């Protein structure tokens, strides 16, 4: 076998790795034989020179096999997972997981934390008093069996390669590479042992993939590699040119998710959850087709079953389930400010990444992994793309611990909103399935 240095040379010079070489790179890195600086060099070589179809599959397989796999064989039925490539205000999992579980498809999901301008499901869930995101894999499987739903932090012994590689990619400007993103996402799903995976590939100013062509290429690669590793993968391309729904933060997003489960959510979030949920019910064998799936989901919301499943899930993970009825039990930062439109017109759109950065400035996100977050900080938008506004109309309410944070958050938010003189057609929610 080539030395680690020789393996870096292969990629530096644009060569093709063998399956054994990629296994060796991944295992040597996880064991510590390959140092962080060597992996950083290899990642940059892979970022610049790419990995071909076979290499991407081999890398993904080696990553998935780098640690323990989750055994969900004791859970009856087809386990369906959902993964979003990350966005701003993306609280889909908080709605979709209990909604789909309430219709009889078990949901076993491992989620991540927010980083940079994108939020993370775990941080949002932890804003519910008492909620625990760490369960060992046996307790995880048991909860899925007993309650039909569990959402936990990726455990340290599942796909350790991704954890270590992602931490380096994050600080070496090597995140937005299609083969590396595919390896990261698909390896986690394969190690997590879901039978089928629905991928929500975000496209637009708030996503890693800024153009539709890039997002389409990523989606096709995710499906190809997932299927080559024996899993059913379906991908949709959904819009991230404006935040999803109105809330951006942590507890503010939990409030919006609860409202959506009650049937009072924003239109775009509700429609995204119903459309994705219908596909998950079909993948899980619970609905014949998407029309039937949609009806089951709408019935579950109307009957209160969706919210009841949310309550059972929160309680099972130690959280205060009374938040479902009384959202004053969720934290809310004490200092608030309304941001108003400087002039009249139509909301042409948002720089969604800018809105995410405004939320970070308020304290809702973290710039570095070890940074604390303020669960009660965030933004609630009063307008969406296409809405007409008059000068002085409120466009958002901001929440933070102090005036200094409000000041920076407000400046960033104002810079992220585009107002046009002519009526504007809002962007489509879906670009492609
Ligand atoms: N999400 C992931 O899980 N991994 C990536 O590399 C990018 C987005």
Coordinates of C-alpha atoms and ligand atoms in Angstrom, one line a residue:
X1 CA 0.0 0.0 0.0
X2 CA 1.2 3.5 -0.8
X3 CA 2.1 5.8 2.1
X4 CA -0.2 8.6 3.2
X5 CA 2.1 11.0 1.4
X6 CA 2.0 9.0 -1.8
X7 CA -1.8 8.9 -1.6
X8 CA -2.0 12.7 -1.3
X9 CA 0.3 12.9 -4.4
X10 CA -2.1 10.7 -6.4
X11 CA -4.9 13.3 -5.9
X12 CA -2.7 16.3 -6.2
X13 CA -1.6 15.1 -9.6
X14 CA -5.2 14.4 -10.7
X15 CA -4.9 10.6 -10.6
X16 CA -7.6 8.1 -9.8
X17 CA -7.6 6.2 -6.5
X18 CA -8.4 2.5 -6.1
X19 CA -11.1 1.3 -3.7
X20 CA -8.4 0.1 -1.4
X21 CA -6.6 3.4 -1.4
X22 CA -9.7 5.3 -0.4
X23 CA -10.4 2.8 2.4
X24 CA -6.9 3.3 3.6
X25 CA -7.2 7.1 3.5
X26 CA -10.4 7.0 5.6
X27 CA -9.2 4.4 8.1
X28 CA -5.8 6.0 8.5
X29 CA -7.4 9.3 9.2
X30 CA -9.9 7.9 11.7
X31 CA -7.1 6.0 13.5
X32 CA -4.9 9.0 13.7
X33 CA -2.2 7.6 11.4
X34 CA -3.0 10.3 8.9
X35 CA -2.7 13.7 10.5
X36 CA -5.2 16.6 10.2
X37 CA -2.8 18.5 8.0
X38 CA -2.4 15.6 5.6
X39 CA -6.2 15.1 5.4
X40 CA -6.5 18.8 4.8
X41 CA -4.1 18.6 1.9
X42 CA -5.9 15.6 0.5
X43 CA -9.3 17.3 0.9
X44 CA -8.1 20.3 -1.0
X45 CA -6.6 18.1 -3.8
X46 CA -10.0 16.3 -4.0
X47 CA -11.8 19.6 -4.0
X48 CA -9.8 20.9 -6.9
X49 CA -9.3 17.8 -9.0
X50 CA -12.6 16.0 -8.1
X51 CA -13.4 12.4 -7.5
X52 CA -15.0 10.4 -10.4
X53 CA -18.1 8.2 -10.1
X54 CA -16.4 5.2 -8.7
X55 CA -14.2 7.1 -6.3
X56 CA -17.2 8.9 -4.9
X57 CA -18.9 5.6 -4.2
X58 CA -15.8 4.0 -2.7
X59 CA -15.1 7.1 -0.5
X60 CA -18.8 7.0 0.7
X61 CA -18.6 3.3 1.5
X62 CA -15.4 3.6 3.4
X63 CA -16.8 6.5 5.4
X64 CA -20.1 4.6 6.2
X65 CA -18.0 1.6 7.4
X66 CA -15.6 3.7 9.5
X67 CA -17.6 3.1 12.7
X68 CA -20.7 1.4 14.1
X69 CA -23.8 1.1 12.1
X70 CA -27.2 1.6 13.7
X71 CA -29.3 -1.6 14.0
X72 CA -32.9 -0.8 13.3
X73 CA -33.9 -4.4 12.5
X74 CA -36.1 -4.6 15.6
X75 CA -38.2 -1.7 14.3
X76 CA -41.0 -3.2 12.0
X77 CA -41.7 -1.4 8.7
X78 CA -39.8 0.6 6.2
X79 CA -37.7 3.2 8.0
X80 CA -37.6 6.4 6.1
X81 CA -35.2 9.2 6.7
X82 CA -35.2 12.7 5.4
X83 CA -32.2 15.0 4.9
X84 CA -31.9 18.6 4.0
X85 CA -28.7 20.0 2.6
X86 CA -29.2 23.0 4.9
X87 CA -30.9 26.3 4.8
X88 CA -32.2 29.3 6.6
X89 CA -35.4 28.9 8.7
X90 CA -35.4 25.3 7.7
X91 CA -37.5 23.7 10.5
X92 CA -38.9 21.1 8.2
X93 CA -37.8 18.1 10.4
X94 CA -39.6 19.5 13.4
X95 CA -42.9 19.3 11.5
X96 CA -42.3 16.5 9.1
X97 CA -40.9 13.9 11.5
X98 CA -44.0 13.8 13.9
X99 CA -46.3 14.4 10.9
X100 CA -45.1 11.3 9.0
X101 CA -44.7 9.3 12.2
X102 CA -48.4 10.1 13.1
X103 CA -49.4 8.4 9.8
X104 CA -47.6 5.1 10.8
X105 CA -44.2 5.4 9.1
X106 CA -41.4 5.1 11.7
X107 CA -39.0 8.0 11.7
X108 CA -35.4 7.4 13.0
X109 CA -33.3 10.5 12.4
X110 CA -29.8 11.6 13.3
X111 CA -29.4 15.4 12.9
X112 CA -26.7 18.0 13.1
X113 CA -26.1 21.3 14.8
X114 CA -26.2 24.7 13.1
X115 CA -23.0 26.1 11.7
X116 CA -22.4 29.3 9.9
X117 CA -25.5 30.9 8.6
X118 CA -27.5 27.7 8.5
X119 CA -29.4 26.4 11.5
X120 CA -29.4 22.9 12.9
X121 CA -32.3 20.8 14.1
X122 CA -30.5 19.8 17.3
X123 CA -30.1 23.4 18.5
X124 CA -33.8 24.0 17.7
X125 CA -34.9 20.9 19.7
X126 CA -32.7 21.8 22.6
X127 CA -34.5 25.1 23.0
X128 CA -37.4 23.0 24.4
X129 CA -36.8 22.8 28.2
X130 CA -35.4 19.4 29.2
X131 CA -35.1 18.0 25.6
X132 CA -32.2 15.5 25.3
X133 CA -30.5 14.9 21.9
X134 CA -28.1 12.2 23.1
X135 CA -29.4 8.6 23.3
X136 CA -27.3 5.6 22.7
X137 CA -28.1 3.6 19.6
X138 CA -30.0 0.9 21.5
X139 CA -32.2 3.5 23.3
X140 CA -32.7 5.2 19.9
X141 CA -33.9 2.0 18.3
X142 CA -36.2 1.3 21.3
X143 CA -37.8 4.8 21.1
X144 CA -38.4 4.4 17.4
X145 CA -40.1 1.1 18.1
X146 CA -42.2 2.3 21.1
X147 CA -43.0 5.9 20.1
X148 CA -42.5 5.7 16.3
X149 CA -40.1 8.6 16.3
X150 CA -36.7 9.6 17.6
X151 CA -34.4 12.5 16.5
X152 CA -30.9 12.5 18.1
X153 CA -27.4 13.8 17.6
X154 CA -25.2 11.8 15.4
X155 CA -23.4 9.5 17.9
X156 CA -19.6 9.6 18.1
X157 CA -19.2 6.0 17.0
X158 CA -21.4 6.2 13.9
X159 CA -19.5 7.5 10.8
X160 CA -16.6 9.0 12.8
X161 CA -14.9 9.7 9.4
X162 CA -17.5 12.2 8.5
X163 CA -17.3 14.0 11.9
X164 CA -13.6 14.4 11.6
X165 CA -13.6 15.3 7.9
X166 CA -16.4 17.7 8.2
X167 CA -14.6 19.6 11.0
X168 CA -11.6 20.0 8.7
X169 CA -13.6 20.9 5.6
X170 CA -15.4 23.6 7.6
X171 CA -12.1 25.4 8.3
X172 CA -10.3 24.7 5.0
X173 CA -12.9 26.0 2.6
X174 CA -13.6 22.6 1.2
X175 CA -17.3 22.2 2.0
X176 CA -18.9 23.0 -1.3
X177 CA -17.5 20.1 -3.3
X178 CA -20.1 17.7 -4.7
X179 CA -18.2 14.4 -4.2
X180 CA -17.3 15.5 -0.6
X181 CA -20.9 16.5 0.2
X182 CA -22.2 13.3 -1.3
X183 CA -19.7 11.3 0.8
X184 CA -20.7 13.1 3.9
X185 CA -24.5 12.9 3.5
X186 CA -24.8 9.4 2.0
X187 CA -22.3 7.8 4.4
X188 CA -24.3 9.0 7.4
X189 CA -27.5 7.7 5.9
X190 CA -26.0 4.3 5.1
X191 CA -24.5 4.0 8.6
X192 CA -27.8 5.1 10.1
X193 CA -29.5 2.2 8.3
X194 CA -32.7 3.9 7.0
X195 CA -34.2 1.8 4.2
X196 CA -35.2 4.8 2.2
X197 CA -34.0 8.4 2.2
X198 CA -35.8 11.6 1.0
X199 CA -33.3 14.3 0.2
X200 CA -34.3 17.9 0.2
X201 CA -31.6 19.7 -1.8
X202 CA -31.8 23.4 -1.2
X203 CA -31.0 25.8 -4.0
X204 CA -30.6 29.6 -3.8
X205 CA -28.9 32.4 -1.9
X206 CA -29.3 30.7 1.5
X207 CA -28.0 27.2 0.4
X208 CA -24.6 25.7 -0.3
X209 CA -25.7 25.2 -3.9
X210 CA -26.4 28.7 -5.2
X211 CA -27.6 27.7 -8.8
X212 CA -30.2 25.2 -10.0
X213 CA -27.6 23.5 -12.2
X214 CA -25.3 22.8 -9.3
X215 CA -28.1 21.7 -7.1
X216 CA -29.4 19.3 -9.8
X217 CA -25.9 17.8 -10.2
X218 CA -25.7 17.3 -6.4
X219 CA -29.1 15.7 -6.2
X220 CA -28.4 13.3 -9.1
X221 CA -25.1 12.3 -7.5
X222 CA -26.7 11.8 -4.1
X223 CA -29.3 9.5 -5.6
X224 CA -26.8 7.6 -7.8
X225 CA -24.3 6.9 -4.9
X226 CA -27.1 6.1 -2.4
X227 CA -28.6 3.6 -4.8
X228 CA -25.2 2.0 -5.6
X229 CA -24.9 1.4 -1.9
X230 CA -28.2 -0.4 -1.8
X231 CA -30.6 2.3 -0.5
X232 CA -33.6 3.9 -2.0
X233 CA -32.9 7.6 -2.5
X234 CA -35.3 10.3 -3.8
X235 CA -34.3 13.9 -4.1
X236 CA -36.3 17.1 -4.5
X237 CA -34.9 20.6 -5.3
X238 CA -36.5 23.2 -3.1
X239 CA -36.1 26.9 -2.9
X240 CA -33.8 28.6 -0.5
X241 CA -33.9 32.1 -2.1
X242 CA -35.8 33.3 0.9
X243 CA -36.0 31.8 4.4
X244 CA -38.5 29.0 4.8
X245 CA -41.6 30.2 6.7
X246 CA -41.2 33.3 8.8
X247 CA -39.1 32.3 11.8
X248 CA -35.3 32.1 11.8
X249 CA -33.6 31.1 15.1
X250 CA -34.2 28.3 17.5
X251 CA -37.2 28.6 19.9
X252 CA -38.9 30.9 17.4
X253 CA -38.7 28.1 14.8
X254 CA -40.1 25.6 17.3
X255 CA -43.1 27.9 17.8
X256 CA -43.6 28.1 14.1
X257 CA -43.3 24.3 13.8
X258 CA -45.9 23.8 16.5
X259 CA -48.3 26.2 14.7
X260 CA -47.8 24.3 11.5
X261 CA -48.6 20.9 13.2
X262 CA -51.8 22.6 14.5
X263 CA -52.7 23.7 10.9
X264 CA -51.8 27.4 11.5
X265 CA -48.3 27.5 9.9
X266 CA -47.0 29.6 7.0
X267 CA -48.1 28.5 3.6
X268 CA -44.7 27.6 2.2
X269 CA -43.6 25.6 5.2
X270 CA -46.9 23.7 5.3
X271 CA -46.8 22.9 1.6
X272 CA -43.2 21.8 1.7
X273 CA -43.9 19.4 4.7
X274 CA -47.1 18.0 3.0
X275 CA -45.3 17.5 -0.3
X276 CA -42.2 15.9 1.3
X277 CA -44.3 13.9 3.8
X278 CA -46.5 12.5 1.0
X279 CA -43.3 11.1 -0.7
X280 CA -42.1 9.7 2.6
X281 CA -45.5 7.9 3.1
X282 CA -45.1 6.4 -0.4
X283 CA -41.5 5.4 0.3
X284 CA -42.6 3.9 3.6
X285 CA -45.3 1.8 1.9
X286 CA -48.1 3.6 3.8
X287 CA -49.7 5.3 0.8
X288 CA -50.3 4.1 -2.7
X289 CA -49.5 7.4 -4.3
X290 CA -48.7 11.0 -3.3
X291 CA -52.4 12.0 -3.5
X292 CA -53.3 9.5 -0.9
X293 CA -50.2 10.5 1.2
X294 CA -51.2 14.2 1.1
X295 CA -54.7 13.3 2.3
X296 CA -53.4 11.2 5.2
X297 CA -51.1 14.0 6.3
X298 CA -53.8 16.7 6.1
X299 CA -56.2 14.4 8.1
X300 CA -53.6 14.0 10.7
X301 CA -53.1 17.7 11.2
X302 CA -56.9 18.3 11.2
X303 CA -57.6 15.6 13.8
X304 CA -54.8 16.7 16.1
X305 CA -52.9 13.4 15.7
X306 CA -49.8 15.2 14.3
X307 CA -49.6 17.5 17.4
X308 CA -50.2 14.5 19.7
X309 CA -47.3 12.6 18.1
X310 CA -45.1 15.7 18.5
X311 CA -46.1 15.8 22.2
X312 CA -45.3 12.1 22.7
X313 CA -41.9 12.5 21.0
X314 CA -40.9 15.6 23.0
X315 CA -41.9 13.8 26.3
X316 CA -40.0 10.6 25.3
X317 CA -36.8 12.6 25.0
X318 CA -37.3 14.4 28.3
X319 CA -38.7 17.7 27.0
X320 CA -41.6 19.7 28.4
X321 CA -44.4 18.6 26.1
X322 CA -46.7 21.4 27.4
X323 CA -44.9 23.7 24.9
X324 CA -47.4 22.2 22.3
X325 CA -50.2 24.1 24.0
X326 CA -48.3 26.9 25.8
X327 CA -45.5 28.4 23.8
X328 CA -44.7 30.9 26.5
X329 CA -42.8 27.9 28.1
X330 CA -40.2 28.4 25.3
X331 CA -37.4 30.9 25.7
X332 CA -37.7 34.3 24.1
X333 CA -34.8 36.8 24.3
X334 CA -35.8 40.0 26.3
X335 CA -34.7 42.8 23.9
X336 CA -36.9 43.2 20.8
X337 CA -36.9 45.6 17.8
X338 CA -39.2 46.0 14.8
X339 CA -37.5 46.6 11.5
X340 CA -39.5 48.6 9.1
X341 CA -39.5 49.2 5.3
X342 CA -37.5 52.3 4.4
X343 CA -39.8 52.8 1.4
X344 CA -42.9 51.4 -0.3
X345 CA -42.9 48.7 -3.0
X346 CA -42.9 45.0 -3.3
X347 CA -40.6 42.5 -1.5
X348 CA -38.5 41.3 -4.4
X349 CA -36.7 38.8 -2.2
X350 CA -34.1 38.2 0.4
X351 CA -30.5 37.4 0.5
X352 CA -31.3 34.3 2.6
X353 CA -27.7 33.9 3.7
X354 CA -27.8 37.5 4.9
X355 CA -30.9 36.7 7.0
X356 CA -29.1 33.7 8.4
X357 CA -26.1 35.9 9.3
X358 CA -28.5 38.5 10.9
X359 CA -29.9 35.7 13.1
X360 CA -26.3 34.7 14.0
X361 CA -25.5 38.3 15.0
X362 CA -28.6 38.2 17.3
X363 CA -27.1 35.2 19.0
X364 CA -29.1 32.4 17.4
X365 CA -26.2 30.8 15.5
X366 CA -22.6 30.0 16.0
X367 CA -19.5 31.0 14.0
X368 CA -17.3 28.2 15.6
X369 CA -18.4 24.8 16.8
X370 CA -17.7 25.6 20.5
X371 CA -19.7 28.9 20.5
X372 CA -22.7 29.0 22.8
X373 CA -26.1 29.9 21.2
X374 CA -28.9 31.9 22.6
X375 CA -32.0 29.7 22.2
X376 CA -34.4 32.7 22.5
X377 CA -32.8 34.9 19.9
X378 CA -34.0 35.1 16.4
X379 CA -36.1 36.8 13.7
X380 CA -39.7 36.6 12.8
X381 CA -40.4 38.0 9.3
X382 CA -43.7 39.8 8.7
X383 CA -43.3 39.7 4.9
X384 CA -42.4 37.2 2.2
X385 CA -41.3 37.7 -1.4
X386 CA -44.1 39.1 -3.5
X387 CA -45.8 41.0 -0.6
X388 CA -46.6 44.7 -1.1
X389 CA -45.3 47.1 1.7
X390 CA -45.7 50.8 2.5
X391 CA -42.9 52.9 3.9
X392 CA -42.8 52.3 7.7
X393 CA -44.5 48.8 7.6
X394 CA -43.0 46.3 9.9
X395 CA -40.9 43.7 7.9
X396 CA -39.5 41.8 10.8
X397 CA -39.3 41.5 14.6
X398 CA -35.9 40.8 16.1
X399 CA -35.1 39.1 19.5
X400 CA -31.8 39.3 21.3
X401 CA -30.2 39.7 24.7
X402 CA -29.1 43.3 24.3
X403 CA -29.3 46.4 22.2
X404 CA -25.8 45.9 20.7
X405 CA -26.9 42.6 19.2
X406 CA -30.2 44.1 18.0
X407 CA -28.2 46.9 16.3
X408 CA -26.0 44.5 14.3
X409 CA -28.8 42.1 13.5
X410 CA -31.1 44.9 12.3
X411 CA -28.3 46.3 10.0
X412 CA -27.7 42.9 8.5
X413 CA -31.4 42.2 8.0
X414 CA -32.1 45.5 6.3
X415 CA -29.2 44.8 3.9
X416 CA -30.7 41.4 3.1
X417 CA -34.2 42.6 2.0
X418 CA -34.7 43.8 -1.6
X419 CA -37.7 46.1 -2.3
X420 CA -38.8 46.6 -5.9
X421 CA -40.9 49.3 -7.5
X422 CA -43.0 46.8 -9.5
X423 CA -45.0 43.8 -8.4
X424 CA -42.9 40.6 -8.0
X425 CA -43.8 37.0 -8.6
X426 CA -42.6 34.9 -5.6
X427 CA -40.1 32.1 -6.3
X428 CA -41.5 28.6 -6.8
X429 CA -41.2 26.4 -3.7
X430 CA -40.0 23.4 -5.8
X431 CA -37.5 23.6 -8.6
X432 CA -37.6 19.9 -9.5
X433 CA -38.3 16.4 -8.2
Ligands
LIG1 N1 -24.5 18.5 4.9 C1 -23.8 17.5 5.3 O1 -24.2 16.7 6.1 N2 -22.5 17.4 4.8 C2 -22.0 18.2 3.9 O2 -20.9 18.1 3.5 C3 -22.8 19.4 3.5 C4 -24.1 19.5 4.0

